[in-house]
XYZ file of C-alpha atoms in Angstrom:
658
model
C 96.335 121.501 92.359
C 93.649 120.998 94.969
C 92.353 117.589 93.842
C 95.839 116.220 93.109
C 96.833 117.215 96.635
C 93.666 115.671 98.062
C 93.171 112.558 95.931
C 91.428 110.881 98.854
C 88.372 113.019 98.056
C 87.623 110.934 94.940
C 87.037 107.610 96.765
C 85.680 109.359 99.863
C 82.648 110.698 97.976
C 81.080 107.291 97.144
C 82.048 106.064 100.628
C 80.076 108.964 102.088
C 77.144 108.036 99.835
C 77.299 104.416 101.015
C 77.368 105.496 104.665
C 74.506 107.982 104.367
C 72.236 105.581 102.514
C 73.213 102.663 104.718
C 72.578 104.508 107.971
C 69.673 106.798 107.144
C 68.285 105.723 103.765
C 65.403 103.706 105.157
C 64.044 106.815 106.877
C 63.924 109.115 103.866
C 62.200 109.056 100.455
C 63.769 107.368 97.448
C 64.383 110.722 95.843
C 66.860 111.466 98.625
C 68.499 108.079 98.086
C 68.888 108.907 94.387
C 70.390 112.305 95.159
C 72.925 110.805 97.548
C 73.944 107.824 95.412
C 73.969 109.533 92.009
C 75.301 112.781 93.443
C 78.248 111.116 95.204
C 79.334 109.169 92.115
C 78.718 112.164 89.843
C 80.868 114.347 92.079
C 83.525 111.635 92.103
C 83.534 111.737 88.291
C 83.845 115.542 88.302
C 86.664 115.323 90.859
C 88.393 112.751 88.623
C 88.051 115.105 85.653
C 89.597 117.918 87.669
C 92.419 115.615 88.774
C 93.081 114.743 85.128
C 93.118 118.434 84.176
C 95.546 119.255 86.956
C 97.697 116.240 86.091
C 97.974 117.432 82.485
C 99.210 120.796 83.734
C 102.009 119.577 86.015
C 104.020 118.168 83.118
C 106.336 115.149 82.656
C 108.623 116.149 85.510
C 105.879 115.215 88.001
C 104.719 111.957 86.394
C 103.593 109.971 88.277
C 102.090 112.412 90.747
C 102.562 111.005 94.255
C 100.719 112.080 97.383
C 101.631 110.585 100.775
C 99.068 111.313 103.504
C 100.204 109.429 106.609
C 102.074 106.367 107.795
C 99.563 103.575 107.853
C 101.631 100.614 109.128
C 105.124 100.731 110.659
C 106.561 97.515 112.112
C 110.302 96.971 112.308
C 111.758 97.627 108.876
C 108.335 97.468 107.229
C 106.537 100.690 106.404
C 103.348 101.180 104.438
C 101.914 104.615 103.827
C 98.412 105.639 102.958
C 99.595 107.082 99.660
C 98.000 107.610 96.267
C 99.313 108.334 92.814
C 98.150 109.449 89.392
C 99.770 108.602 86.077
C 98.425 107.989 82.580
C 97.257 104.469 83.469
C 95.448 105.806 86.537
C 93.791 108.473 84.389
C 92.258 105.855 82.079
C 91.011 103.708 84.947
C 89.709 106.662 86.956
C 87.611 107.982 84.096
C 86.267 104.549 83.159
C 85.331 103.606 86.726
C 83.753 106.927 87.704
C 81.947 107.696 84.439
C 80.621 104.235 83.629
C 79.819 103.724 87.306
C 77.873 106.990 87.384
C 75.850 105.997 84.279
C 75.009 102.638 85.818
C 73.830 104.344 89.007
C 71.464 106.457 86.889
C 70.235 103.372 85.021
C 69.657 101.541 88.316
C 67.140 104.138 89.510
C 64.828 102.870 86.787
C 65.694 99.179 86.815
C 65.467 98.787 90.612
C 62.525 101.193 91.063
C 60.142 98.550 92.429
C 62.672 96.574 94.437
C 62.143 96.536 98.229
C 65.919 96.473 98.762
C 66.374 99.740 96.857
C 68.331 101.608 99.562
C 70.504 98.622 100.419
C 71.338 98.151 96.727
C 72.618 101.699 96.289
C 74.555 101.544 99.537
C 76.357 98.419 98.285
C 76.896 99.973 94.850
C 78.493 103.096 96.359
C 80.644 100.920 98.606
C 81.910 99.039 95.575
C 82.849 102.306 93.872
C 84.858 103.349 96.940
C 86.926 100.164 97.008
C 87.488 100.154 93.245
C 88.801 103.709 93.372
C 91.119 102.812 96.263
C 92.476 99.956 94.145
C 93.095 102.243 91.175
C 94.623 105.170 93.097
C 96.896 103.163 95.424
C 100.622 103.783 95.134
C 101.640 100.574 96.889
C 100.575 96.957 96.747
C 99.242 96.845 100.300
C 96.741 99.650 99.753
C 95.885 98.094 96.394
C 95.188 94.847 98.248
C 92.707 96.666 100.517
C 90.789 97.815 97.436
C 91.213 94.356 95.927
C 89.610 92.654 98.911
C 86.996 95.384 99.205
C 85.675 94.894 95.679
C 85.532 91.170 96.445
C 83.390 91.882 99.506
C 81.155 94.276 97.582
C 80.799 91.744 94.782
C 79.736 89.098 97.302
C 77.079 91.425 98.717
C 75.736 92.414 95.295
C 75.769 88.944 93.725
C 73.847 87.609 96.717
C 71.611 90.693 96.833
C 68.468 88.550 96.500
C 69.518 86.571 99.553
C 66.169 84.837 99.887
C 66.947 82.943 96.663
C 69.103 79.905 97.283
C 70.735 80.231 93.858
C 71.776 83.827 94.629
C 73.344 82.978 97.988
C 75.147 80.004 96.421
C 76.464 82.250 93.649
C 77.678 84.833 96.168
C 79.417 82.149 98.239
C 80.977 80.664 95.112
C 82.353 84.034 94.024
C 83.698 84.647 97.526
C 85.540 81.327 97.824
C 86.930 81.216 94.295
C 88.270 84.746 94.708
C 89.887 83.747 98.001
C 91.962 81.173 96.105
C 93.299 83.860 93.802
C 93.752 86.304 96.678
C 95.910 83.753 98.512
C 98.319 83.778 95.552
C 98.322 87.582 95.550
C 99.091 87.653 99.284
C 101.985 85.192 98.961
C 103.351 87.388 96.148
C 103.306 90.375 98.515
C 105.214 88.434 101.198
C 107.833 87.352 98.663
C 108.009 90.873 97.255
C 108.682 92.388 100.670
C 111.326 89.760 101.449
C 113.040 90.521 98.134
C 112.758 94.310 97.927
C 112.035 95.353 101.505
C 109.083 97.431 100.320
C 105.672 97.219 98.706
C 105.741 100.692 97.141
C 105.440 100.636 93.358
C 108.311 103.060 92.843
C 110.696 101.189 95.136
C 109.830 97.699 93.891
C 109.958 98.579 90.201
C 113.118 100.657 90.596
C 114.988 97.885 92.408
C 113.762 95.255 89.966
C 114.886 97.269 86.952
C 118.264 98.063 88.498
C 119.213 94.704 89.971
C 117.537 91.947 87.998
C 118.203 90.804 84.447
C 115.811 88.861 82.247
C 115.127 85.545 83.906
C 114.966 83.162 80.956
C 115.233 80.054 83.133
C 111.904 80.716 84.809
C 113.281 79.849 88.254
C 114.036 83.345 89.522
C 112.291 85.272 92.230
C 110.710 87.723 89.778
C 109.116 84.847 87.889
C 107.695 83.507 91.151
C 106.349 86.920 92.157
C 104.831 87.528 88.710
C 103.189 84.097 88.571
C 101.717 84.514 92.052
C 100.373 87.933 91.109
C 98.804 86.342 88.052
C 97.131 83.735 90.268
C 95.381 86.643 91.949
C 94.467 88.080 88.564
C 92.956 84.780 87.369
C 90.595 84.811 90.328
C 89.511 88.433 90.108
C 89.378 88.550 86.296
C 87.814 85.090 85.835
C 90.501 83.270 83.862
C 91.085 79.543 83.621
C 90.806 77.697 85.937
C 89.127 80.202 88.324
C 86.530 81.595 85.897
C 83.609 79.537 87.231
C 82.262 82.190 89.600
C 81.494 84.837 86.982
C 78.694 83.081 85.001
C 76.914 82.247 88.260
C 77.291 85.883 89.338
C 74.501 86.739 86.890
C 72.172 85.939 89.799
C 72.703 89.517 90.934
C 70.648 92.416 89.533
C 71.518 93.314 85.927
C 73.120 96.692 86.807
C 75.516 94.732 89.013
C 76.480 92.611 86.021
C 77.133 95.760 84.000
C 79.221 97.521 86.634
C 81.112 94.761 88.396
C 81.270 91.972 85.864
C 81.798 93.974 82.679
C 83.249 97.422 83.303
C 85.211 97.505 86.550
C 85.839 94.717 89.069
C 86.737 91.942 86.643
C 89.209 94.277 84.965
C 91.069 94.710 88.273
C 93.299 91.745 87.434
C 94.110 93.238 84.039
C 94.945 96.561 85.683
C 97.131 94.894 88.324
C 99.176 92.981 85.732
C 99.554 96.140 83.625
C 100.586 98.111 86.719
C 103.181 95.393 87.441
C 104.496 95.422 83.869
C 108.085 95.966 85.021
C 108.060 92.688 86.956
C 106.363 90.797 84.147
C 108.681 92.261 81.514
C 111.645 90.877 83.462
C 109.974 87.460 83.774
C 109.287 86.254 80.203
C 108.156 82.838 81.428
C 105.413 84.579 83.400
C 104.528 86.570 80.271
C 104.221 83.290 78.399
C 101.811 81.975 81.025
C 99.736 85.171 80.875
C 99.500 85.020 77.065
C 98.665 81.319 76.872
C 96.121 81.353 79.717
C 94.506 84.461 78.228
C 94.210 82.895 74.782
C 92.903 79.568 76.105
C 90.334 81.379 78.253
C 89.213 83.556 75.333
C 88.672 80.570 73.046
C 87.238 78.278 75.755
C 84.609 80.776 76.947
C 83.679 81.767 73.382
C 82.817 78.154 72.512
C 80.533 77.898 75.565
C 78.765 81.142 74.633
C 77.814 79.660 71.233
C 74.910 77.627 72.622
C 73.801 79.360 75.841
C 70.147 80.429 75.898
C 70.098 82.765 78.893
C 70.799 86.264 77.566
C 72.900 87.188 80.601
C 74.837 83.906 80.527
C 75.859 84.560 76.913
C 77.180 87.954 77.950
C 78.866 86.463 81.017
C 80.881 83.976 78.972
C 81.555 86.744 76.472
C 83.056 88.776 79.324
C 85.313 85.873 80.308
C 86.405 85.578 76.682
C 87.100 89.297 76.265
C 89.098 89.365 79.497
C 91.160 86.561 78.007
C 91.800 88.817 75.021
C 93.093 91.521 77.359
C 95.484 89.106 79.048
C 96.629 87.906 75.638
C 97.616 91.492 74.850
C 99.415 91.898 78.173
C 101.139 88.547 77.757
C 102.749 89.502 74.459
C 103.947 92.787 75.946
C 101.294 94.964 74.305
C 100.309 96.509 77.625
C 98.758 99.624 76.113
C 96.677 97.462 73.728
C 95.386 95.394 76.656
C 94.332 98.537 78.536
C 92.841 99.961 75.330
C 90.605 96.891 75.038
C 89.762 97.201 78.740
C 88.445 100.708 78.098
C 86.444 99.948 74.952
C 85.102 96.759 76.555
C 83.760 98.825 79.450
C 81.734 100.824 76.921
C 80.262 98.111 74.726
C 79.943 95.332 77.318
C 78.458 97.707 79.868
C 75.988 98.716 77.161
C 75.215 95.092 76.310
C 74.422 94.236 79.913
C 72.315 97.345 80.388
C 70.587 96.637 77.071
C 69.928 93.081 78.215
C 68.440 94.538 81.379
C 66.205 96.740 79.259
C 65.074 93.656 77.304
C 64.406 91.737 80.524
C 62.496 94.743 81.882
C 60.416 94.881 78.695
C 59.735 91.137 78.815
C 58.586 91.127 82.432
C 61.670 89.325 83.738
C 62.156 86.781 80.934
C 65.813 85.933 80.171
C 65.493 82.944 77.827
C 66.419 83.836 74.231
C 64.127 81.071 72.969
C 61.147 82.978 74.406
C 61.904 86.319 72.795
C 62.005 87.476 69.161
C 60.319 90.227 67.211
C 61.228 93.002 69.657
C 62.844 95.344 67.120
C 59.853 97.642 66.650
C 58.527 97.290 70.192
C 61.656 98.610 71.939
C 63.495 100.590 69.226
C 65.826 102.548 71.508
C 67.061 99.353 73.104
C 67.355 97.747 69.668
C 69.538 100.432 68.095
C 71.804 100.896 71.100
C 72.371 97.149 71.441
C 73.100 96.998 67.722
C 75.903 99.532 68.235
C 77.366 97.436 71.046
C 77.048 94.207 69.046
C 78.830 95.754 66.082
C 81.552 97.016 68.419
C 82.241 93.695 70.140
C 82.180 91.899 66.787
C 85.032 94.108 65.587
C 83.155 95.982 62.876
C 85.473 98.512 61.177
C 85.071 101.994 62.613
C 83.647 100.818 65.942
C 85.630 100.877 69.168
C 86.110 97.125 69.463
C 87.625 96.992 65.983
C 90.545 99.206 66.972
C 91.261 97.653 70.371
C 90.877 94.049 69.191
C 93.189 94.574 66.237
C 95.683 96.436 68.413
C 96.078 93.170 70.337
C 96.058 90.887 67.301
C 98.558 93.013 65.405
C 100.877 92.881 68.400
C 101.244 89.118 67.981
C 101.493 89.107 64.200
C 104.533 87.750 62.421
C 106.026 84.231 62.125
C 106.578 83.620 65.852
C 103.065 84.600 66.799
C 101.032 82.958 64.067
C 99.542 80.265 66.282
C 98.461 82.762 68.921
C 97.239 85.107 66.210
C 95.296 82.318 64.485
C 93.461 81.292 67.641
C 92.837 84.947 68.465
C 91.259 85.539 65.063
C 89.197 82.346 65.346
C 87.921 83.579 68.704
C 86.975 86.871 67.061
C 84.910 84.926 64.513
C 83.174 82.979 67.279
C 82.470 86.270 69.076
C 80.755 87.708 66.008
C 78.669 84.542 65.645
C 77.384 84.238 69.217
C 76.737 87.965 69.590
C 74.675 88.199 66.407
C 72.943 84.963 67.418
C 71.896 86.738 70.618
C 70.891 89.846 68.685
C 68.822 88.032 66.042
C 67.090 85.748 68.554
C 66.179 88.751 70.701
C 65.012 91.322 68.170
C 64.288 89.594 64.844
C 61.996 86.863 63.602
C 58.544 86.131 64.920
C 57.688 86.631 68.600
C 58.135 83.372 70.511
C 56.044 84.469 73.480
C 52.386 85.041 74.225
C 51.813 88.671 73.257
C 48.548 88.697 75.213
C 50.339 87.884 78.474
C 53.609 89.763 77.942
C 53.055 93.475 77.370
C 56.366 94.542 75.876
C 57.259 98.158 76.617
C 60.246 100.420 76.209
C 62.299 101.305 79.283
C 61.954 104.699 80.998
C 64.252 107.584 80.154
C 66.531 107.154 83.142
C 67.377 103.698 81.755
C 67.617 104.742 78.103
C 69.868 107.794 78.575
C 72.872 105.705 79.772
C 72.282 103.327 76.835
C 72.519 106.182 74.331
C 75.685 107.614 75.900
C 77.390 104.211 75.987
C 76.273 103.566 72.406
C 78.062 106.739 71.309
C 81.185 105.678 73.199
C 80.947 102.196 71.668
C 81.265 103.857 68.278
C 83.834 106.608 68.896
C 85.692 105.206 71.927
C 88.356 103.557 69.775
C 89.082 106.444 67.425
C 92.268 107.191 69.380
C 93.851 104.510 67.181
C 92.254 105.594 63.904
C 95.343 107.508 62.627
C 97.220 104.198 62.593
C 95.045 103.065 59.688
C 96.543 105.810 57.563
C 100.142 105.281 58.563
C 99.928 107.565 61.590
C 100.296 106.919 65.304
C 98.059 105.190 67.811
C 97.275 108.137 70.083
C 96.130 105.916 72.947
C 99.438 104.016 72.942
C 101.316 107.317 72.823
C 99.316 108.613 75.792
C 100.252 105.533 77.871
C 103.858 105.382 76.661
C 105.292 107.205 79.741
C 103.895 104.398 81.924
C 105.000 101.518 79.705
C 108.362 102.922 78.626
C 110.413 100.517 80.767
C 112.876 98.596 78.584
C 115.107 95.952 80.210
C 117.584 94.822 77.610
C 116.097 94.834 74.169
C 112.434 95.730 73.962
C 110.196 95.084 76.957
C 106.841 96.818 77.000
C 106.885 97.210 73.232
C 104.198 95.435 71.208
C 106.524 92.483 70.521
C 108.193 92.396 73.936
C 107.223 88.775 74.557
C 108.976 87.549 71.426
C 112.055 89.685 72.054
C 112.269 88.457 75.630
C 112.449 84.781 74.656
C 114.986 85.428 71.941
C 112.733 85.065 68.900
C 112.090 88.698 68.191
C 110.030 89.529 65.130
C 110.264 92.899 63.510
C 107.136 94.961 64.167
C 104.554 94.834 61.385
C 104.858 97.564 58.810
C 101.825 99.580 57.732
C 100.953 97.326 54.807
C 101.215 94.171 56.922
C 99.097 95.761 59.637
C 96.309 96.476 57.154
C 96.522 92.925 55.769
C 96.260 91.380 59.228
C 93.337 93.664 60.089
C 91.585 92.689 56.850
C 91.979 88.972 57.588
C 90.644 89.372 61.135
C 87.696 91.425 59.853
C 86.989 88.795 57.206
C 86.780 86.036 59.819
C 84.419 88.156 61.933
C 82.294 88.761 58.811
C 82.061 85.001 58.283
C 80.833 84.624 61.875
C 78.167 87.278 61.227
C 77.044 85.642 57.965
C 76.722 82.217 59.568
C 74.593 83.695 62.377
C 72.462 85.545 59.804
C 71.987 82.359 57.775
C 71.207 80.180 60.792
C 68.845 82.460 62.683
C 67.207 84.616 60.019
C 67.285 82.786 56.702
C 67.202 79.116 57.784
C 66.182 78.971 61.461
C 65.645 75.204 61.233
C 69.377 74.568 60.710
C 70.390 75.065 64.382
C 67.787 72.517 65.482
C 69.025 69.989 62.928
C 72.630 70.584 63.988
C 71.662 70.160 67.624
C 70.130 66.780 66.819
C 72.942 65.560 64.564
C 75.751 66.855 66.811
C 74.127 66.024 70.114
C 77.403 65.055 71.798
C 79.302 68.301 71.136
C 76.121 70.290 71.788
C 75.653 68.678 75.223
C 79.315 69.309 75.989
C 79.033 73.018 75.164
C 75.605 73.554 76.696
C 76.887 71.776 79.812
C 79.826 74.216 79.856
C 82.282 71.315 79.510
C 80.917 70.096 82.866
C 83.686 71.939 84.676
C 81.407 72.792 87.602
C 80.432 69.137 87.920
C 84.116 68.154 87.790
C 85.006 70.655 90.496
C 82.083 69.437 92.580
C 83.195 65.804 92.275
C 86.927 66.349 92.751
C 87.054 69.308 95.148
C 83.729 70.390 96.652
C 82.176 67.085 97.713
C 85.437 65.628 99.122
C 85.985 68.817 101.121
C 82.394 68.736 102.385
C 82.819 65.065 103.374
C 86.131 65.837 105.093
C 84.608 68.804 106.894
C 81.530 66.864 107.960
C 83.013 63.517 108.970
C 86.478 64.469 110.161
C 86.600 68.126 111.139
C 83.058 68.247 112.484
C 82.246 64.815 113.932
C 85.784 63.638 114.784
C 87.735 66.772 115.653
C 84.990 69.127 116.827
C 82.443 66.789 118.411
C 84.651 63.907 119.582
C 87.958 65.599 120.389
C 87.198 69.207 121.323
C 83.622 68.872 122.584
C 84.477 65.460 124.107
C 87.375 66.934 126.098
C 85.375 69.907 127.327
C 82.312 67.809 128.155
C 84.520 65.135 129.781
C 86.085 67.655 132.136
C 82.607 68.912 132.991
C 81.374 65.346 133.653
C 84.333 64.589 135.945
C 83.713 67.803 137.867
C 80.007 66.974 138.143
C 80.635 63.408 139.356
C 83.253 64.551 141.866
C 80.896 67.178 143.182
C 78.178 64.567 143.561
C 80.441 62.337 145.621
C 81.584 65.188 147.836
C 78.003 66.275 148.312
C 77.235 62.976 150.069
C 79.973 63.663 152.617
C 78.264 66.866 153.771
C 75.130 65.163 155.120
C 74.560 67.427 158.202
C 74.907 64.418 160.606
C 77.201 65.343 163.566
C 78.078 61.730 164.326
C 79.129 61.244 160.717
C 81.362 64.326 160.873
C 82.932 63.058 164.159
C 83.618 59.666 162.596
C 85.360 61.334 159.609
C 87.467 63.445 161.998
C 88.553 60.369 163.953
C 89.281 58.470 160.749
C 91.314 61.386 159.422
C 93.271 61.644 162.667
C 94.066 57.916 162.591
C 95.209 58.045 158.977
C 97.369 61.154 159.575
C 98.907 59.683 162.765
C 99.683 56.390 160.992
C 101.311 58.273 158.118
C 103.527 60.343 160.469
C 104.646 57.274 162.476
C 105.444 55.460 159.221
C 107.455 58.413 157.913
C 109.499 58.557 161.173
C 110.902 55.096 160.458
């Protein structure tokens, strides 16, 4: 049980890689940088595999496996240990983060080959992996918060990697500040949690909550407050309404950053945190309602924006926001295992889509506009076929990974009480199929819409294509854990996670219909026949989305232009992203800038603080100038001052005697 006893080794490996490249990378060849960065993440993946093997051997009596290394903070009654744990949820996250992260490191050696900031990029990328692994392995909220803040820092560094571009620095600053809003909610939740439970350890908090708190149906209890504040943190990190605005702008970073941070790992941190806190959320059904509704609204809202975006990475960015909303929808209806299932499959197909987009951009010499592509199918066949696998997966094509995880969420909200949520979820699935095949057809099919004499399209090198092929395979088979359910069997992924999500306060929390049970409108779980019917309806809607995209962009490519002209108002609204950024700028950003400039800067800083300091200095200077005149060096003047002083002192003493 070496790795289980030394779990710190897993995050320490990428931290060592970050330190070595950061300190010495500029002095050695790029081959050494590759060995350090890829080797450290590859070893972290192997260590994670060994930890999983050892965890499987220890048996249920040791789940979760806890390892306490030392007391980190001790102040009064508060104690926080540097402690890590492994359970089934940790296993899923560990393997996703280390394996997908390792593939993206390999891909980056090709994509970033000509970049002058090559060493700095890999140092930042390794640093991100360290903090993400700390977040996943933590056994208390305080250590999780360290990882939480660390991935925010790493994201800021990677988004603003091209710091000489104003748009990149603005995007990095935007991500930093928006995440601070969410992190403030998370921090307040930790304060309230400690005041309530006297601890921030998962085991202690969840145990006390389960033992001492009943379902809070009023929505005014402390657990509801804690859960809602935790969700505020999740909305910032996982880009949900209203704090989603940073993620589309984050596409200013290099494409591998988009694949790793904004598709496979960092943005799923909020989903992981809510799933980890499922005991608290299960006891706070009002908070579950908020999670479900915000997730659904975000999924639908972002999907409508993605319909008309022309930047290939922006389409995928809004798709990520939408798919994260799907995950929160699953968590919000109590289908925690389904939400994590979609997190895993999304890491495969969305990571592949971003890396495939990077391969397209590489082939096109940096071009990202879909309107300037087309006809690439035969020029970059490996990229074409791998992106096709990912597109089929995200569209929910039967047999592909996204089909199983998407329907696991949708089937969890089926039944009379969930029809509205289910209907909007299915509509979002149809929109997803449309905008993804729109992207695919505009990129690879039709006639080239670029000057073939100036743009020499070429396939990516092997170190970029190998990760695409591996992720394409996972995009196909990654959801087969749930395949037995189609034939009346059991969802093996849900069974694997069942020891983590087995908590049941009262009637049915953490079951697929926990949300409806919790608010007193429990629906019976769907039987096998109903499950197949719901899956067929969802697949049919996705098929309609595919057919419309095929008709618009392959058969009748003039239709979108006519619709754009005839529906100019809605088109401007969607292409302008509902003008949310402009609204935030008018209502929040510009007033704060004005307040900072005119009040805090000119009035408080310059007039009050600087005025006080400078005024004291002026008084001292003027007083010194006056005293300087007294010391003239004239003996007669000194004698006169002595006589005058003696007269004044004598007069004062005589006056005091009376």
